[in-house]
mmCIF file with all atom_site columns, C-alpha atoms in Angstrom:
data_model
loop_
_atom_site.group_PDB
_atom_site.id
_atom_site.type_symbol
_atom_site.label_atom_id
_atom_site.label_alt_id
_atom_site.label_comp_id
_atom_site.label_asym_id
_atom_site.label_entity_id
_atom_site.label_seq_id
_atom_site.pdbx_PDB_ins_code
_atom_site.Cartn_x
_atom_site.Cartn_y
_atom_site.Cartn_z
_atom_site.occupancy
_atom_site.B_iso_or_equiv
_atom_site.pdbx_formal_charge
_atom_site.auth_seq_id
_atom_site.auth_comp_id
_atom_site.auth_asym_id
_atom_site.auth_atom_id
_atom_site.pdbx_PDB_model_num
ATOM 1   C CA . SER F 1 1   ? 94.908  93.689  116.336 1.00 71.00 ? 279 SER F CA 1
ATOM 2   C CA . LEU F 1 2   ? 96.828  94.752  113.568 1.00 92.00 ? 280 LEU F CA 1
ATOM 3   C CA . TRP F 1 3   ? 96.515  98.413  112.631 1.00 97.00 ? 281 TRP F CA 1
ATOM 4   C CA . HIS F 1 4   ? 96.822  99.589  108.983 1.00 97.00 ? 282 HIS F CA 1
ATOM 5   C CA . TYR F 1 5   ? 97.936  103.089 108.947 1.00 97.00 ? 283 TYR F CA 1
ATOM 6   C CA . ILE F 1 6   ? 98.433  105.939 106.629 1.00 96.00 ? 284 ILE F CA 1
ATOM 7   C CA . GLY F 1 7   ? 100.083 109.520 106.881 1.00 94.00 ? 285 GLY F CA 1
ATOM 8   C CA . PRO F 1 8   ? 100.807 111.961 107.982 1.00 95.00 ? 286 PRO F CA 1
ATOM 9   C CA . PHE F 1 9   ? 98.965  114.625 106.017 1.00 94.00 ? 287 PHE F CA 1
ATOM 10  C CA . SER F 1 10  ? 99.676  118.221 106.571 1.00 91.00 ? 288 SER F CA 1
ATOM 11  C CA . ALA F 1 11  ? 96.985  119.783 109.201 1.00 89.00 ? 289 ALA F CA 1
ATOM 12  C CA . GLY F 1 12  ? 95.648  123.156 110.772 1.00 80.00 ? 290 GLY F CA 1
ATOM 13  C CA . ALA F 1 13  ? 95.910  123.580 114.161 1.00 71.00 ? 291 ALA F CA 1
ATOM 14  C CA . ARG F 1 14  ? 91.831  123.886 114.839 1.00 69.00 ? 292 ARG F CA 1
ATOM 15  C CA . GLU F 1 15  ? 90.867  122.862 112.012 1.00 70.00 ? 293 GLU F CA 1
ATOM 16  C CA . ARG F 1 16  ? 88.859  119.418 111.585 1.00 68.00 ? 294 ARG F CA 1
ATOM 17  C CA . VAL F 1 17  ? 89.521  117.888 108.234 1.00 73.00 ? 295 VAL F CA 1
ATOM 18  C CA . ALA F 1 18  ? 87.078  114.714 107.381 1.00 81.00 ? 296 ALA F CA 1
ATOM 19  C CA . PRO F 1 19  ? 88.935  111.838 106.144 1.00 90.00 ? 297 PRO F CA 1
ATOM 20  C CA . PRO F 1 20  ? 88.344  110.537 102.241 1.00 89.00 ? 298 PRO F CA 1
ATOM 21  C CA . ALA F 1 21  ? 85.505  108.439 102.631 1.00 91.00 ? 299 ALA F CA 1
ATOM 22  C CA . GLU F 1 22  ? 87.640  105.523 101.005 1.00 92.00 ? 300 GLU F CA 1
ATOM 23  C CA . PHE F 1 23  ? 89.439  105.419 104.598 1.00 93.00 ? 301 PHE F CA 1
ATOM 24  C CA . LEU F 1 24  ? 86.148  104.794 106.081 1.00 91.00 ? 302 LEU F CA 1
ATOM 25  C CA . VAL F 1 25  ? 85.043  101.005 105.262 1.00 90.00 ? 303 VAL F CA 1
ATOM 26  C CA . SER F 1 26  ? 87.191  98.355  103.769 1.00 90.00 ? 304 SER F CA 1
ATOM 27  C CA . PRO F 1 27  ? 90.337  100.679 102.382 1.00 95.00 ? 305 PRO F CA 1
ATOM 28  C CA . ASP F 1 28  ? 92.450  99.558  99.683  1.00 96.00 ? 306 ASP F CA 1
ATOM 29  C CA . PHE F 1 29  ? 95.960  99.061  101.195 1.00 96.00 ? 307 PHE F CA 1
ATOM 30  C CA . SER F 1 30  ? 97.478  99.261  98.000  1.00 96.00 ? 308 SER F CA 1
ATOM 31  C CA . LYS F 1 31  ? 96.682  102.731 96.801  1.00 96.00 ? 309 LYS F CA 1
ATOM 32  C CA . ARG F 1 32  ? 98.831  105.349 97.826  1.00 95.00 ? 310 ARG F CA 1
ATOM 33  C CA . HIS F 1 33  ? 97.710  109.153 98.607  1.00 95.00 ? 311 HIS F CA 1
ATOM 34  C CA . ARG F 1 34  ? 99.607  112.656 98.191  1.00 94.00 ? 312 ARG F CA 1
ATOM 35  C CA . SER F 1 35  ? 101.117 113.859 101.521 1.00 94.00 ? 313 SER F CA 1
ATOM 36  C CA . ILE F 1 36  ? 102.707 117.414 101.171 1.00 91.00 ? 314 ILE F CA 1
ATOM 37  C CA . LEU F 1 37  ? 104.632 116.479 104.347 1.00 92.00 ? 315 LEU F CA 1
ATOM 38  C CA . ALA F 1 38  ? 106.378 113.284 102.600 1.00 91.00 ? 316 ALA F CA 1
ATOM 39  C CA . PRO F 1 39  ? 109.305 114.293 100.352 1.00 88.00 ? 317 PRO F CA 1
ATOM 40  C CA . GLU F 1 40  ? 108.130 112.183 97.477  1.00 90.00 ? 318 GLU F CA 1
ATOM 41  C CA . GLY F 1 41  ? 104.846 113.792 97.775  1.00 93.00 ? 319 GLY F CA 1
ATOM 42  C CA . TRP F 1 42  ? 102.918 110.687 98.267  1.00 95.00 ? 320 TRP F CA 1
ATOM 43  C CA . VAL F 1 43  ? 102.312 107.953 101.313 1.00 95.00 ? 321 VAL F CA 1
ATOM 44  C CA . GLY F 1 44  ? 100.998 104.175 101.540 1.00 95.00 ? 322 GLY F CA 1
ATOM 45  C CA . TRP F 1 45  ? 99.450  102.091 103.807 1.00 97.00 ? 323 TRP F CA 1
ATOM 46  C CA . HIS F 1 46  ? 101.384 100.444 106.635 1.00 96.00 ? 324 HIS F CA 1
ATOM 47  C CA . GLY F 1 47  ? 101.065 98.183  109.623 1.00 96.00 ? 325 GLY F CA 1
ATOM 48  C CA . ALA F 1 48  ? 101.760 98.438  113.284 1.00 97.00 ? 326 ALA F CA 1
ATOM 49  C CA . GLU F 1 49  ? 100.700 96.277  116.063 1.00 96.00 ? 327 GLU F CA 1
ATOM 50  C CA . PRO F 1 50  ? 99.979  97.275  120.080 1.00 96.00 ? 328 PRO F CA 1
ATOM 51  C CA . ASP F 1 51  ? 103.250 96.160  122.333 1.00 96.00 ? 329 ASP F CA 1
ATOM 52  C CA . SER F 1 52  ? 102.230 94.343  125.207 1.00 94.00 ? 330 SER F CA 1
ATOM 53  C CA . THR F 1 53  ? 100.676 97.068  127.414 1.00 92.00 ? 331 THR F CA 1
ATOM 54  C CA . GLY F 1 54  ? 98.293  98.081  124.325 1.00 92.00 ? 332 GLY F CA 1
ATOM 55  C CA . TRP F 1 55  ? 100.308 101.052 122.977 1.00 93.00 ? 333 TRP F CA 1
ATOM 56  C CA . VAL F 1 56  ? 100.645 101.481 119.328 1.00 96.00 ? 334 VAL F CA 1
ATOM 57  C CA . SER F 1 57  ? 103.791 103.192 118.188 1.00 96.00 ? 335 SER F CA 1
ATOM 58  C CA . ILE F 1 58  ? 103.376 105.190 114.181 1.00 95.00 ? 336 ILE F CA 1
ATOM 59  C CA . GLY F 1 59  ? 106.799 106.578 113.076 1.00 92.00 ? 337 GLY F CA 1
ATOM 60  C CA . PHE F 1 60  ? 107.830 108.091 109.844 1.00 93.00 ? 338 PHE F CA 1
ATOM 61  C CA . LYS F 1 61  ? 111.423 107.787 109.370 1.00 89.00 ? 339 LYS F CA 1
ATOM 62  C CA . HIS F 1 62  ? 111.220 109.341 105.734 1.00 89.00 ? 340 HIS F CA 1
ATOM 63  C CA . ILE F 1 63  ? 110.119 112.438 106.874 1.00 92.00 ? 341 ILE F CA 1
ATOM 64  C CA . PRO F 1 64  ? 112.563 115.083 107.694 1.00 92.00 ? 342 PRO F CA 1
ATOM 65  C CA . TRP F 1 65  ? 110.412 116.411 110.955 1.00 93.00 ? 343 TRP F CA 1
ATOM 66  C CA . ASP F 1 66  ? 113.611 118.356 112.327 1.00 93.00 ? 344 ASP F CA 1
ATOM 67  C CA . THR F 1 67  ? 114.024 120.404 108.695 1.00 92.00 ? 345 THR F CA 1
ATOM 68  C CA . LEU F 1 68  ? 110.503 121.215 108.374 1.00 92.00 ? 346 LEU F CA 1
ATOM 69  C CA . MET F 1 69  ? 110.476 122.471 112.196 1.00 92.00 ? 347 MET F CA 1
ATOM 70  C CA . ASP F 1 70  ? 113.145 124.556 111.391 1.00 94.00 ? 348 ASP F CA 1
ATOM 71  C CA . ILE F 1 71  ? 111.601 125.726 108.579 1.00 93.00 ? 349 ILE F CA 1
ATOM 72  C CA . TYR F 1 72  ? 108.002 125.998 109.512 1.00 91.00 ? 350 TYR F CA 1
ATOM 73  C CA . GLY F 1 73  ? 107.870 125.733 113.007 1.00 91.00 ? 351 GLY F CA 1
ATOM 74  C CA . TYR F 1 74  ? 105.316 123.870 115.233 1.00 89.00 ? 352 TYR F CA 1
ATOM 75  C CA . ALA F 1 75  ? 102.966 124.769 112.239 1.00 88.00 ? 353 ALA F CA 1
ATOM 76  C CA . GLY F 1 76  ? 105.188 122.791 109.558 1.00 88.00 ? 354 GLY F CA 1
ATOM 77  C CA . ILE F 1 77  ? 104.998 119.619 111.814 1.00 91.00 ? 355 ILE F CA 1
ATOM 78  C CA . LEU F 1 78  ? 101.488 119.359 112.610 1.00 92.00 ? 356 LEU F CA 1
ATOM 79  C CA . ASN F 1 79  ? 99.327  116.084 110.839 1.00 93.00 ? 357 ASN F CA 1
ATOM 80  C CA . THR F 1 80  ? 96.741  113.769 110.578 1.00 93.00 ? 358 THR F CA 1
ATOM 81  C CA . THR F 1 81  ? 96.829  110.291 110.950 1.00 95.00 ? 359 THR F CA 1
ATOM 82  C CA . TYR F 1 82  ? 94.439  107.879 109.877 1.00 96.00 ? 360 TYR F CA 1
ATOM 83  C CA . ALA F 1 83  ? 94.456  103.960 111.853 1.00 97.00 ? 361 ALA F CA 1
ATOM 84  C CA . TYR F 1 84  ? 92.137  101.092 110.390 1.00 97.00 ? 362 TYR F CA 1
ATOM 85  C CA . CYS F 1 85  ? 91.476  97.997  111.885 1.00 96.00 ? 363 CYS F CA 1
ATOM 86  C CA . GLU F 1 86  ? 88.790  95.509  111.950 1.00 96.00 ? 364 GLU F CA 1
ATOM 87  C CA . ILE F 1 87  ? 87.169  93.772  115.109 1.00 96.00 ? 365 ILE F CA 1
ATOM 88  C CA . GLU F 1 88  ? 84.600  90.531  114.740 1.00 96.00 ? 366 GLU F CA 1
ATOM 89  C CA . SER F 1 89  ? 81.373  90.450  116.885 1.00 96.00 ? 367 SER F CA 1
ATOM 90  C CA . ASP F 1 90  ? 79.468  87.757  116.980 1.00 96.00 ? 368 ASP F CA 1
ATOM 91  C CA . CYS F 1 91  ? 76.334  89.576  118.126 1.00 96.00 ? 369 CYS F CA 1
ATOM 92  C CA . ARG F 1 92  ? 75.192  93.238  118.309 1.00 94.00 ? 370 ARG F CA 1
ATOM 93  C CA . ARG F 1 93  ? 76.170  94.387  122.099 1.00 94.00 ? 371 ARG F CA 1
ATOM 94  C CA . ARG F 1 94  ? 77.189  97.721  123.714 1.00 93.00 ? 372 ARG F CA 1
ATOM 95  C CA . ALA F 1 95  ? 81.023  98.392  124.544 1.00 95.00 ? 373 ALA F CA 1
ATOM 96  C CA . LEU F 1 96  ? 83.033  101.156 125.537 1.00 93.00 ? 374 LEU F CA 1
ATOM 97  C CA . VAL F 1 97  ? 85.831  102.621 123.783 1.00 93.00 ? 375 VAL F CA 1
ATOM 98  C CA . ALA F 1 98  ? 88.619  103.852 125.703 1.00 89.00 ? 376 ALA F CA 1
ATOM 99  C CA . THR F 1 99  ? 90.636  106.934 123.618 1.00 85.00 ? 377 THR F CA 1
ATOM 100 C CA . ARG F 1 100 ? 94.217  107.595 124.463 1.00 86.00 ? 378 ARG F CA 1
ATOM 101 C CA . ARG F 1 101 ? 95.634  110.125 122.194 1.00 88.00 ? 379 ARG F CA 1
ATOM 102 C CA . ILE F 1 102 ? 93.097  109.601 119.677 1.00 91.00 ? 380 ILE F CA 1
ATOM 103 C CA . GLY F 1 103 ? 91.028  112.875 118.809 1.00 88.00 ? 381 GLY F CA 1
ATOM 104 C CA . SER F 1 104 ? 88.133  111.467 117.174 1.00 92.00 ? 382 SER F CA 1
ATOM 105 C CA . PHE F 1 105 ? 87.552  108.022 115.207 1.00 95.00 ? 383 PHE F CA 1
ATOM 106 C CA . TYR F 1 106 ? 84.774  106.420 112.920 1.00 96.00 ? 384 TYR F CA 1
ATOM 107 C CA . LEU F 1 107 ? 82.722  103.067 113.742 1.00 97.00 ? 385 LEU F CA 1
ATOM 108 C CA . ASN F 1 108 ? 81.435  101.745 110.471 1.00 96.00 ? 386 ASN F CA 1
ATOM 109 C CA . GLY F 1 109 ? 81.546  105.439 108.853 1.00 95.00 ? 387 GLY F CA 1
ATOM 110 C CA . VAL F 1 110 ? 79.782  107.125 111.694 1.00 96.00 ? 388 VAL F CA 1
ATOM 111 C CA . PRO F 1 111 ? 81.775  109.689 113.357 1.00 95.00 ? 389 PRO F CA 1
ATOM 112 C CA . PHE F 1 112 ? 82.681  109.961 116.816 1.00 94.00 ? 390 PHE F CA 1
ATOM 113 C CA . PRO F 1 113 ? 84.344  112.293 119.179 1.00 91.00 ? 391 PRO F CA 1
ATOM 114 C CA . GLY F 1 114 ? 87.550  110.907 121.090 1.00 88.00 ? 392 GLY F CA 1
ATOM 115 C CA . ASN F 1 115 ? 90.027  113.158 123.193 1.00 82.00 ? 393 ASN F CA 1
ATOM 116 C CA . PRO F 1 116 ? 91.265  116.124 121.779 1.00 64.00 ? 394 PRO F CA 1
ATOM 117 C CA . TYR F 1 117 ? 93.675  116.859 125.124 1.00 66.00 ? 395 TYR F CA 1
ATOM 118 C CA . ARG F 1 118 ? 95.540  113.277 124.154 1.00 58.00 ? 396 ARG F CA 1
ATOM 119 C CA . ASP F 1 119 ? 96.521  112.724 127.754 1.00 58.00 ? 397 ASP F CA 1
ATOM 120 C CA . SER F 1 120 ? 93.659  112.235 129.909 1.00 61.00 ? 398 SER F CA 1
ATOM 121 C CA . PHE F 1 121 ? 91.064  108.877 129.700 1.00 69.00 ? 399 PHE F CA 1
ATOM 122 C CA . VAL F 1 122 ? 88.070  108.862 128.031 1.00 81.00 ? 400 VAL F CA 1
ATOM 123 C CA . MET F 1 123 ? 85.300  106.247 127.193 1.00 87.00 ? 401 MET F CA 1
ATOM 124 C CA . VAL F 1 124 ? 82.771  106.759 124.326 1.00 91.00 ? 402 VAL F CA 1
ATOM 125 C CA . PRO F 1 125 ? 79.801  104.254 124.199 1.00 93.00 ? 403 PRO F CA 1
ATOM 126 C CA . VAL F 1 126 ? 79.264  102.632 120.960 1.00 94.00 ? 404 VAL F CA 1
ATOM 127 C CA . ILE F 1 127 ? 77.236  99.834  119.434 1.00 94.00 ? 405 ILE F CA 1
ATOM 128 C CA . LEU F 1 128 ? 79.426  96.845  117.728 1.00 96.00 ? 406 LEU F CA 1
ATOM 129 C CA . GLN F 1 129 ? 76.973  95.052  114.928 1.00 97.00 ? 407 GLN F CA 1
ATOM 130 C CA . PRO F 1 130 ? 77.258  91.361  114.093 1.00 98.00 ? 408 PRO F CA 1
ATOM 131 C CA . GLY F 1 131 ? 80.116  90.821  111.874 1.00 97.00 ? 409 GLY F CA 1
ATOM 132 C CA . LYS F 1 132 ? 83.030  93.087  110.979 1.00 96.00 ? 410 LYS F CA 1
ATOM 133 C CA . ASN F 1 133 ? 83.042  96.672  112.607 1.00 97.00 ? 411 ASN F CA 1
ATOM 134 C CA . SER F 1 134 ? 85.586  98.982  111.175 1.00 97.00 ? 412 SER F CA 1
ATOM 135 C CA . PHE F 1 135 ? 87.514  101.253 113.083 1.00 97.00 ? 413 PHE F CA 1
ATOM 136 C CA . LEU F 1 136 ? 88.781  104.751 111.770 1.00 97.00 ? 414 LEU F CA 1
ATOM 137 C CA . LEU F 1 137 ? 91.099  106.540 114.005 1.00 96.00 ? 415 LEU F CA 1
ATOM 138 C CA . SER F 1 138 ? 92.136  110.361 113.378 1.00 93.00 ? 416 SER F CA 1
ATOM 139 C CA . LEU F 1 139 ? 95.396  110.815 115.316 1.00 92.00 ? 417 LEU F CA 1
ATOM 140 C CA . GLY F 1 140 ? 96.662  114.527 115.114 1.00 88.00 ? 418 GLY F CA 1
ATOM 141 C CA . GLY F 1 141 ? 99.640  115.753 116.526 1.00 88.00 ? 419 GLY F CA 1
ATOM 142 C CA . PHE F 1 142 ? 103.198 117.111 115.848 1.00 89.00 ? 420 PHE F CA 1
ATOM 143 C CA . GLY F 1 143 ? 105.538 114.309 114.255 1.00 88.00 ? 421 GLY F CA 1
ATOM 144 C CA . ASP F 1 144 ? 105.050 110.720 115.271 1.00 90.00 ? 422 ASP F CA 1
ATOM 145 C CA . HIS F 1 145 ? 102.347 109.383 116.890 1.00 92.00 ? 423 HIS F CA 1
ATOM 146 C CA . ARG F 1 146 ? 101.263 106.394 119.729 1.00 93.00 ? 424 ARG F CA 1
ATOM 147 C CA . PHE F 1 147 ? 97.949  105.777 120.773 1.00 93.00 ? 425 PHE F CA 1
ATOM 148 C CA . ARG F 1 148 ? 96.104  103.293 122.816 1.00 91.00 ? 426 ARG F CA 1
ATOM 149 C CA . PHE F 1 149 ? 92.620  102.126 121.725 1.00 92.00 ? 427 PHE F CA 1
ATOM 150 C CA . GLU F 1 150 ? 90.363  99.665  123.891 1.00 92.00 ? 428 GLU F CA 1
ATOM 151 C CA . LEU F 1 151 ? 87.005  97.684  123.620 1.00 94.00 ? 429 LEU F CA 1
ATOM 152 C CA . ILE F 1 152 ? 85.776  97.396  127.270 1.00 92.00 ? 430 ILE F CA 1
ATOM 153 C CA . PRO F 1 153 ? 82.163  95.566  127.998 1.00 92.00 ? 431 PRO F CA 1
ATOM 154 C CA . PRO F 1 154 ? 80.361  98.337  129.898 1.00 90.00 ? 432 PRO F CA 1
ATOM 155 C CA . THR F 1 155 ? 79.805  97.046  134.021 1.00 86.00 ? 433 THR F CA 1
ATOM 156 C CA . ALA F 1 156 ? 76.471  98.872  133.955 1.00 86.00 ? 434 ALA F CA 1
ATOM 157 C CA . SER F 1 157 ? 73.958  101.361 132.155 1.00 86.00 ? 435 SER F CA 1
ATOM 158 C CA . VAL F 1 158 ? 75.316  104.197 133.755 1.00 84.00 ? 436 VAL F CA 1
ATOM 159 C CA . ILE F 1 159 ? 78.909  104.651 134.744 1.00 83.00 ? 437 ILE F CA 1
ATOM 160 C CA . THR F 1 160 ? 81.209  107.508 136.215 1.00 82.00 ? 438 THR F CA 1
ATOM 161 C CA . LEU F 1 161 ? 84.521  108.558 135.084 1.00 79.00 ? 439 LEU F CA 1
ATOM 162 C CA . LYS F 1 162 ? 87.327  108.876 137.344 1.00 77.00 ? 440 LYS F CA 1
ATOM 163 C CA . ASP F 1 163 ? 87.868  112.499 136.213 1.00 76.00 ? 441 ASP F CA 1
ATOM 164 C CA . PHE F 1 164 ? 86.582  114.333 138.784 1.00 81.00 ? 442 PHE F CA 1
ATOM 165 C CA . THR F 1 165 ? 86.750  118.352 139.428 1.00 86.00 ? 443 THR F CA 1
ATOM 166 C CA . VAL F 1 166 ? 86.779  119.109 142.433 1.00 88.00 ? 444 VAL F CA 1
ATOM 167 C CA . PRO F 1 167 ? 87.364  122.977 144.238 1.00 88.00 ? 445 PRO F CA 1
ATOM 168 C CA . ASP F 1 168 ? 90.306  123.964 146.191 1.00 88.00 ? 446 ASP F CA 1
ATOM 169 C CA . LEU F 1 169 ? 89.063  124.621 150.018 1.00 85.00 ? 447 LEU F CA 1
ATOM 170 C CA . ILE F 1 170 ? 91.054  127.213 151.585 1.00 87.00 ? 448 ILE F CA 1
ATOM 171 C CA . LYS F 1 171 ? 91.157  126.398 155.350 1.00 90.00 ? 449 LYS F CA 1
ATOM 172 C CA . GLY F 1 172 ? 88.204  128.189 157.418 1.00 89.00 ? 450 GLY F CA 1
ATOM 173 C CA . GLU F 1 173 ? 86.319  128.562 153.961 1.00 87.00 ? 451 GLU F CA 1
ATOM 174 C CA . SER F 1 174 ? 82.485  127.138 154.823 1.00 87.00 ? 452 SER F CA 1
ATOM 175 C CA . GLY F 1 175 ? 80.006  126.953 152.299 1.00 88.00 ? 453 GLY F CA 1
ATOM 176 C CA . LYS F 1 176 ? 78.698  124.701 149.097 1.00 90.00 ? 454 LYS F CA 1
ATOM 177 C CA . PHE F 1 177 ? 80.659  123.734 147.125 1.00 88.00 ? 455 PHE F CA 1
ATOM 178 C CA . ALA F 1 178 ? 80.190  122.371 143.569 1.00 91.00 ? 456 ALA F CA 1
ATOM 179 C CA . VAL F 1 179 ? 82.031  119.244 142.153 1.00 89.00 ? 457 VAL F CA 1
ATOM 180 C CA . GLY F 1 180 ? 82.306  118.001 138.566 1.00 88.00 ? 458 GLY F CA 1
ATOM 181 C CA . ILE F 1 181 ? 81.361  114.440 138.031 1.00 85.00 ? 459 ILE F CA 1
ATOM 182 C CA . PRO F 1 182 ? 81.590  112.856 134.245 1.00 82.00 ? 460 PRO F CA 1
ATOM 183 C CA . VAL F 1 183 ? 78.836  110.543 133.684 1.00 85.00 ? 461 VAL F CA 1
ATOM 184 C CA . VAL F 1 184 ? 78.625  108.111 130.874 1.00 85.00 ? 462 VAL F CA 1
ATOM 185 C CA . ASN F 1 185 ? 75.347  106.801 129.800 1.00 86.00 ? 463 ASN F CA 1
ATOM 186 C CA . THR F 1 186 ? 76.362  103.511 128.390 1.00 83.00 ? 464 THR F CA 1
ATOM 187 C CA . THR F 1 187 ? 72.983  102.746 126.846 1.00 82.00 ? 465 THR F CA 1
ATOM 188 C CA . ASN F 1 188 ? 71.299  104.028 123.281 1.00 79.00 ? 466 ASN F CA 1
ATOM 189 C CA . ARG F 1 189 ? 67.998  105.696 124.951 1.00 83.00 ? 467 ARG F CA 1
ATOM 190 C CA . CYS F 1 190 ? 67.657  108.543 127.290 1.00 85.00 ? 468 CYS F CA 1
ATOM 191 C CA . LEU F 1 191 ? 68.064  107.556 130.677 1.00 77.00 ? 469 LEU F CA 1
ATOM 192 C CA . TYR F 1 192 ? 66.377  111.163 132.935 1.00 73.00 ? 470 TYR F CA 1
ATOM 193 C CA . THR F 1 193 ? 64.507  114.072 131.669 1.00 61.00 ? 471 THR F CA 1
#
């Protein structure tokens, strides 16, 4: 599916900035917005499509990343870019959003966490509504961006993610050891009390 993106916008290292409300649902792709990172001070919407493996690459050829880095260091090229897509659903349904290099996202204007560490695999349960569903991704990082976004039908009410945390055992050591197993409730109700 085609993604529309706009940016880059200057960002702080630990600051979360909400996107403009006009980006959340049906943004005006003809409109330009101010950005101190753009040499001319304005950025507009552009289109990008996933490659054959599902990755979307966003590049800003007009942004002098090397010059900004020389003057300001990494803080000068830290930025946020927004990517927007609409997905149709024929009915109300559960789905898992698999995020790679997506800090957070909005579904029909409602915020959801993504993956703040960018490289591992995270799945976030969502409910798609009948008709148009708008997704706005918040992409943060240094310079250009690359991300992968997938909608996956859940296979069960509860799933485990393949990101276990296990202790390093020392030869001859015995005892009880804790193991961390991420569990995702794919429903919209509490399953355990």
